[in-house]
Short mmCIF file of C-alpha atoms and ligand atoms in Angstrom, two decimals:
data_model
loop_
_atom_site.label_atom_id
_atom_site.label_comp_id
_atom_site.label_asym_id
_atom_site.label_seq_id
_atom_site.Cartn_x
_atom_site.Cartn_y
_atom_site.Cartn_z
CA UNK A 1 150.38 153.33 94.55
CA UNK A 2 152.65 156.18 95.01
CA UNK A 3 156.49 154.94 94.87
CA UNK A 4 159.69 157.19 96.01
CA UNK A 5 163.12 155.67 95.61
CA UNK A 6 164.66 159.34 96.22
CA UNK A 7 168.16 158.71 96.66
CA UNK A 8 168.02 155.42 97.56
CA UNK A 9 171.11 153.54 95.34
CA UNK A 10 169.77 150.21 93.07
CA UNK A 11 171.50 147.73 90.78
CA UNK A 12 169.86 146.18 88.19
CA UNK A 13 171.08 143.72 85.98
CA UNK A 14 170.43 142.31 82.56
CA UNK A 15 169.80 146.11 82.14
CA UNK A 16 170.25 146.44 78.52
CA UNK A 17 166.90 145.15 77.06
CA UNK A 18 163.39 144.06 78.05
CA UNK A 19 162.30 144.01 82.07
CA UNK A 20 165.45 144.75 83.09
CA UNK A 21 165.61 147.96 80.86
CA UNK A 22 162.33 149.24 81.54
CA UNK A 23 163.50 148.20 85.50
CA UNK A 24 166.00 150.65 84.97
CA UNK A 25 163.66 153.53 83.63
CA UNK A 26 161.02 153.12 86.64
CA UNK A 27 164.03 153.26 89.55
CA UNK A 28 165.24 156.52 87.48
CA UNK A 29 162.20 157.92 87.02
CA UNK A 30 161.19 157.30 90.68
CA UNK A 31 164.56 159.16 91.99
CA UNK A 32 166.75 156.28 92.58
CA UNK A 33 170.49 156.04 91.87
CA UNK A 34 170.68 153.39 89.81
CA UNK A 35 173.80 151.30 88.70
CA UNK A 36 172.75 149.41 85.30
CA UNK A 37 174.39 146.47 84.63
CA UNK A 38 174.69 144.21 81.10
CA UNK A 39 176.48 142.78 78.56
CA UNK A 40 176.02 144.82 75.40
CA UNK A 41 177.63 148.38 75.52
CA UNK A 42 175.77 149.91 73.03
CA UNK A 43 172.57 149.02 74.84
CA UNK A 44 173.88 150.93 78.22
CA UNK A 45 175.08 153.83 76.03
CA UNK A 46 171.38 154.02 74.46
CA UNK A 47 170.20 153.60 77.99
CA UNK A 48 172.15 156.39 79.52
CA UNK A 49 171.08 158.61 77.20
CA UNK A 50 167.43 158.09 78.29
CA UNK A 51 168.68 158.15 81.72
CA UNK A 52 171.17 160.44 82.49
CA UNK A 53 172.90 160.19 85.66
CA UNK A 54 173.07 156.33 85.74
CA UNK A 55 176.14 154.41 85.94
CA UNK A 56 176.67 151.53 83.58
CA UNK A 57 178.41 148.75 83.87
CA UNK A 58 179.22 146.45 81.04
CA UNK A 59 180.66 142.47 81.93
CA UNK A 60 179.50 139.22 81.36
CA UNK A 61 178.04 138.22 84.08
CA UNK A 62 178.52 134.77 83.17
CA UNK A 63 182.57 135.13 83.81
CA UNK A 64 183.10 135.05 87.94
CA UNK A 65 185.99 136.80 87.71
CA UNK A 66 185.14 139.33 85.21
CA UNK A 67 181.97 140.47 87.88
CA UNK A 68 184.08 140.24 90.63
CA UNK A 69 186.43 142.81 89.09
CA UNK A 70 183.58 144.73 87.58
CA UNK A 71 181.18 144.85 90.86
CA UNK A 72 183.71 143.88 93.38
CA UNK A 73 183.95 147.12 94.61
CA UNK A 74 180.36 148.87 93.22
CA UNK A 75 179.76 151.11 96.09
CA UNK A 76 176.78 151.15 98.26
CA UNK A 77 173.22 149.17 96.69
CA UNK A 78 170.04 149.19 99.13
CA UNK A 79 167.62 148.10 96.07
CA UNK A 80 168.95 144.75 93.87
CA UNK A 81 167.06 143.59 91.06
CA UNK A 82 168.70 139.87 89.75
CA UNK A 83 167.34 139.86 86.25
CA UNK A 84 170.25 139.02 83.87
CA UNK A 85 169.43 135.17 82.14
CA UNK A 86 169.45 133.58 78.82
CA UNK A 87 167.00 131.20 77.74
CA UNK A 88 168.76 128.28 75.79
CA UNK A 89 166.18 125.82 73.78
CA UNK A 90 167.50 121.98 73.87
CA UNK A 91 165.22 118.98 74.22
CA UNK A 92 166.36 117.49 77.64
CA UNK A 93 167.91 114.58 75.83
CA UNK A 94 170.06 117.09 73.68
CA UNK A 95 171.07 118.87 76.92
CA UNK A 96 174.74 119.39 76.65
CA UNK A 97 177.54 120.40 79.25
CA UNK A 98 178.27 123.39 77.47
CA UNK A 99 174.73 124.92 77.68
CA UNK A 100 173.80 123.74 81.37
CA UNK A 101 177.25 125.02 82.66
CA UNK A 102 176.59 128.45 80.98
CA UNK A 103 173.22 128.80 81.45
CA UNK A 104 173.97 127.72 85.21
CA UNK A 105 176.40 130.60 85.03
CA UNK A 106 174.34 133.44 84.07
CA UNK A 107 170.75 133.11 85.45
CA UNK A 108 171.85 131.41 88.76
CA UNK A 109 175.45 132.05 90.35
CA UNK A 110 175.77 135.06 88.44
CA UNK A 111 172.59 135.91 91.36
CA UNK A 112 174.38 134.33 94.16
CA UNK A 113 177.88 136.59 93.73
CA UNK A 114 175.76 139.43 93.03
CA UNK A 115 173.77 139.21 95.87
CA UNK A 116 177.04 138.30 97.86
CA UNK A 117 178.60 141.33 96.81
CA UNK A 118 175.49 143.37 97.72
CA UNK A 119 174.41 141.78 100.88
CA UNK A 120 177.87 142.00 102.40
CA UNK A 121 177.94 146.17 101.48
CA UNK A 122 174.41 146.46 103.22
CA UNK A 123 175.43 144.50 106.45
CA UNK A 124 178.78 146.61 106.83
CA UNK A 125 176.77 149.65 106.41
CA UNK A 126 174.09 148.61 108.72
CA UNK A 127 171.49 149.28 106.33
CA UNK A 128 168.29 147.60 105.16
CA UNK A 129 167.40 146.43 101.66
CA UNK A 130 165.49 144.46 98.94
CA UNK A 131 166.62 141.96 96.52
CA UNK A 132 164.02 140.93 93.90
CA UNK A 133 165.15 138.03 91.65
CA UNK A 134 163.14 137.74 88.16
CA UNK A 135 162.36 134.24 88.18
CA UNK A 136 159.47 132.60 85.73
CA UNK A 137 156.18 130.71 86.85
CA UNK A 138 158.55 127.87 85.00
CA UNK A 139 159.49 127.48 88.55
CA UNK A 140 156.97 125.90 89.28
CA UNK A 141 155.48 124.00 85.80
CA UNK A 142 157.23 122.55 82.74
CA UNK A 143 157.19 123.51 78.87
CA UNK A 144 159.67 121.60 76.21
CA UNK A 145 162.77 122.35 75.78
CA UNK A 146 163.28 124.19 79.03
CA UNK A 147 164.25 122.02 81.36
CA UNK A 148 167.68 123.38 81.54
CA UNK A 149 166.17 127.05 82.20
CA UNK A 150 162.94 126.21 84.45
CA UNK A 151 165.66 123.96 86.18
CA UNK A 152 167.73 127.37 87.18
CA UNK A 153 164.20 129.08 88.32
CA UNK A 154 163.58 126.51 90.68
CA UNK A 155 166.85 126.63 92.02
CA UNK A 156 165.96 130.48 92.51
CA UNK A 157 162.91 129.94 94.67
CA UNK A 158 165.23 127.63 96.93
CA UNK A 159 167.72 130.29 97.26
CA UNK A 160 165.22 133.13 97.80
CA UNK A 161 164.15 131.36 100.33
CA UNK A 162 167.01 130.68 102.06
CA UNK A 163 168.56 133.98 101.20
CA UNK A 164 165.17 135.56 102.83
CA UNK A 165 165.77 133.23 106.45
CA UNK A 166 169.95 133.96 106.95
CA UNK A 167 169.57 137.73 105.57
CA UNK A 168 166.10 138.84 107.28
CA UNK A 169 168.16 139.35 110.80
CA UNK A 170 169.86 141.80 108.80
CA UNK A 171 166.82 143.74 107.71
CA UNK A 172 167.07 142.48 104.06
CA UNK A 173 164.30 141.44 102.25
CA UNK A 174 164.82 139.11 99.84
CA UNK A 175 161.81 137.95 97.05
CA UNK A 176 160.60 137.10 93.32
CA UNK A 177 158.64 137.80 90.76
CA UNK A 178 157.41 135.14 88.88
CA UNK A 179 156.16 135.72 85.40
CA UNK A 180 154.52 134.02 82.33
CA UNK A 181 155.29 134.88 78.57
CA UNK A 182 156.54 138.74 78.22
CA UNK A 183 156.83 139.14 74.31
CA UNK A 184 160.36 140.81 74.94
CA UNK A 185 163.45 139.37 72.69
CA UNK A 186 163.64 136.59 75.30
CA UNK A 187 159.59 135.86 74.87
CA UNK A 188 159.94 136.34 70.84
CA UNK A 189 162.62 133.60 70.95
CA UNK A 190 160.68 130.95 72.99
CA UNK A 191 157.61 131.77 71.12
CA UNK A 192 158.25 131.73 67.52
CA UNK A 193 155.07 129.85 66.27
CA UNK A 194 152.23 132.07 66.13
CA UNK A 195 149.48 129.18 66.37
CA UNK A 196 151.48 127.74 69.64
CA UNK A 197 151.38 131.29 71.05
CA UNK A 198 147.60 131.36 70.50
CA UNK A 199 147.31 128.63 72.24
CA UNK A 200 149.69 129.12 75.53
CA UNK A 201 147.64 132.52 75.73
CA UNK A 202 144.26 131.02 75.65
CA UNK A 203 145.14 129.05 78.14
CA UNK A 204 145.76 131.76 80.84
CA UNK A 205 142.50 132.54 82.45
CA UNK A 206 143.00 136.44 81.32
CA UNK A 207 143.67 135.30 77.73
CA UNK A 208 146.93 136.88 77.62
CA UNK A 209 150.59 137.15 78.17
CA UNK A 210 151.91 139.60 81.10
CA UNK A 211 153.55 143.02 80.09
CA UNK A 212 156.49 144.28 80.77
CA UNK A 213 155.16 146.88 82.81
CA UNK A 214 152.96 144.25 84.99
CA UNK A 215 156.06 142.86 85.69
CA UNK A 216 157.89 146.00 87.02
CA UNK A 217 155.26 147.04 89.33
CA UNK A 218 155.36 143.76 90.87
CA UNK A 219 159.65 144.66 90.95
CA UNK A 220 158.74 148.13 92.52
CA UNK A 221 156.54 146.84 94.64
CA UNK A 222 158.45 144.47 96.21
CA UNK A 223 161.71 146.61 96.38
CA UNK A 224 159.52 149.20 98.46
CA UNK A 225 158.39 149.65 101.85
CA UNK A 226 155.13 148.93 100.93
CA UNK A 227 156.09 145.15 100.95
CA UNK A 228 158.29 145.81 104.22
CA UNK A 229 156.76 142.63 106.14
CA UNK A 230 157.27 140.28 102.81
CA UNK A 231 160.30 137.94 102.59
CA UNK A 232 160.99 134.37 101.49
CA UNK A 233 158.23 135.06 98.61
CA UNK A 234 157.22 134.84 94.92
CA UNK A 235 154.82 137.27 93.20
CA UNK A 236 153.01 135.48 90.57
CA UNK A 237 152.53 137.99 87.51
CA UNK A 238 150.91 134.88 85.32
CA UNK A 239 147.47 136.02 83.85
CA UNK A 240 146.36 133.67 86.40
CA UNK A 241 147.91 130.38 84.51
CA UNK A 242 148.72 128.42 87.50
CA UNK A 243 145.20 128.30 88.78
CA UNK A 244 143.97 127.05 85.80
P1 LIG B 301 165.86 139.86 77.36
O1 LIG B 301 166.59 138.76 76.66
O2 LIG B 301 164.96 140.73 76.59
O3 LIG B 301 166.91 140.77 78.15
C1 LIG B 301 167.87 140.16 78.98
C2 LIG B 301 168.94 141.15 79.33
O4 LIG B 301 169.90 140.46 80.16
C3 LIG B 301 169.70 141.66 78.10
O5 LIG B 301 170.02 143.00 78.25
C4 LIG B 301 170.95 140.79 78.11
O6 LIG B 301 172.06 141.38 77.49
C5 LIG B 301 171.20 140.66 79.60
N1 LIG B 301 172.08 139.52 79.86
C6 LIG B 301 171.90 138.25 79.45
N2 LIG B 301 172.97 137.51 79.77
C7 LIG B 301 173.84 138.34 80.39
C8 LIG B 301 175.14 138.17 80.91
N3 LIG B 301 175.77 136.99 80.86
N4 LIG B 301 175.75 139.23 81.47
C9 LIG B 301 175.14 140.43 81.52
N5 LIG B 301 173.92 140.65 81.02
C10 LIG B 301 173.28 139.63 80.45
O7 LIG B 301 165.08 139.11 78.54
P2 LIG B 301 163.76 139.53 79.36
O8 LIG B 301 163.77 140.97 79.64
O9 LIG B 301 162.61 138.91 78.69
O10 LIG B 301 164.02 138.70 80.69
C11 LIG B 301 164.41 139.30 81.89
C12 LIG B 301 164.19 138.31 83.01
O11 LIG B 301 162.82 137.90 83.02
C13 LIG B 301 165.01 137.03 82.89
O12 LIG B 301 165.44 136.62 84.16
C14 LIG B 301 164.01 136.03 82.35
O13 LIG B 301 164.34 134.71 82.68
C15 LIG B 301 162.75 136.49 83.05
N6 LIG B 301 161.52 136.06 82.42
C16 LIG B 301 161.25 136.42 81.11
C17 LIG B 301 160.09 135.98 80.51
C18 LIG B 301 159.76 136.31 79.09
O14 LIG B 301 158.84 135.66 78.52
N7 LIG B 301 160.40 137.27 78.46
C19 LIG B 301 159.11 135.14 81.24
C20 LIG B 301 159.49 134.86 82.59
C21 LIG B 301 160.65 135.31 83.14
P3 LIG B 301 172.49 140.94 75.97
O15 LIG B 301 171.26 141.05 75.14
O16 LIG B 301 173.54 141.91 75.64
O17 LIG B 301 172.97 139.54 76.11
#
């Protein structure tokens, strides 16, 4: 499958490491202007030396009023990829306000103002466009100590759903991918027993975890005309675990 972005502008957050790095590199690669967009400045400084022409921006997307300064006023984005999250690890009797209110922050309103800011550029320019949020087949099934997280990825398929119904009259697309285990610093972190990770990957039906690259072409895909009649949905990218 043949993919041209020539031109077209994209944000990406959560740019700085794992998918949403590697996000990054395909868009560039592909001929897209991309806007990168993290936490950690030395990660988009590393980054836009393997990717020169991109523009970085560095804010914790956490802080409202920190993106709305930093994004308020980003220019023109036809391609949005929601990636940025964090992936705190508290039984759901341990849960405290702290973590749920910043977790809450990050991997689910930080989507909503980003998408606000982005949607409302594209409808004032009269312009179609894709948003892809990076959600996790924890949408749809438990693990420990998650509940907090897989409680934000829900909340994503709701919104994608609902973003899909108002914005699709607008000619925006809006859909996500949905992945299992990616051994990126995020996957490393929920996965630190080897014999556990054995086990979680035996029980995908393809006996193993999904790469980072799996789950970009399901990004690309999804950002690109050749998904132009797809909105409202989730791409699976789960070594077939939910069937199982
Ligand atoms: P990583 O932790 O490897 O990378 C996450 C990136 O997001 C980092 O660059 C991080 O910056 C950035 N980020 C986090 N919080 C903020 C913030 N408040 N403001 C700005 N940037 C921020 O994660 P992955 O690449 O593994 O995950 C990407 C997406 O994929 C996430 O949405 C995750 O939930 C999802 N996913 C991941 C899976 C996995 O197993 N890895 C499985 C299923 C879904 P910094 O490091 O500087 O904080």
């Amino acid at each position: 499958m043949q993919l041209n972005f020539r031109g077209l502008p994209a944000l990406v957050t959560g740019a700085g490491k794992g998918i949403g790095r590697d996000t990054v590199k395909a868009l560039h690669a592909l001929g897209a202007k991309v806007v990168a967009v993290s936490r950690t400045d030395a990660d988009l400084v590393s980054l836009s030396e393997e990717c020169p022409g991109i523009q970085t921006v560095c804010v914790d997307l956490g802080d409202w009023d920190a993106t709305e300064r930093a994004l308020g006023n980003v220019g023109p984005v036809d391609l949005l990829v929601n990636n940025a999250a964090v992936v705190p690890l508290q039984p759901f009797l341990e849960v405290t306000k702290e973590v749920f209110d910043r977790t809450f922050s990050v991997n689910l309103r930080s989507l909503v103002q980003v998408s606000q800011i982005v949607a409302r550029g594209m409808i004032h320019r009269g312009v179609p466009g894709s948003i892809v949020h990076v959600s996790s087949m924890v949408a749809h099934v438990t693990f420990p100590n998650l509940s907090v997280y897989s409680s934000t990825k829900g909340a994503i398929s709701v919104f994608t759903r609902a973003m899909a119904a108002e914005l699709g009259p607008y000619k925006i697309r809006v859909n996500s991918v949905n992945p299992t285990v990616v051994l990126t610093a995020m996957g490393q972190k929920v996965l630190t027993d080897p014999e556990i990770a054995r086990k979680l990957k035996e029980r995908h039906p393809l006996r193993k975890f999904a790469e980072t690259e799996d789950v970009v072409n399901s990004i690309l895909f999804l950002l690109s005309d050749r998904s132009a009649s797809t909105s409202g949905s989730g791409i699976l990218v789960d070594a077939g675990y939910l069937a199982s």
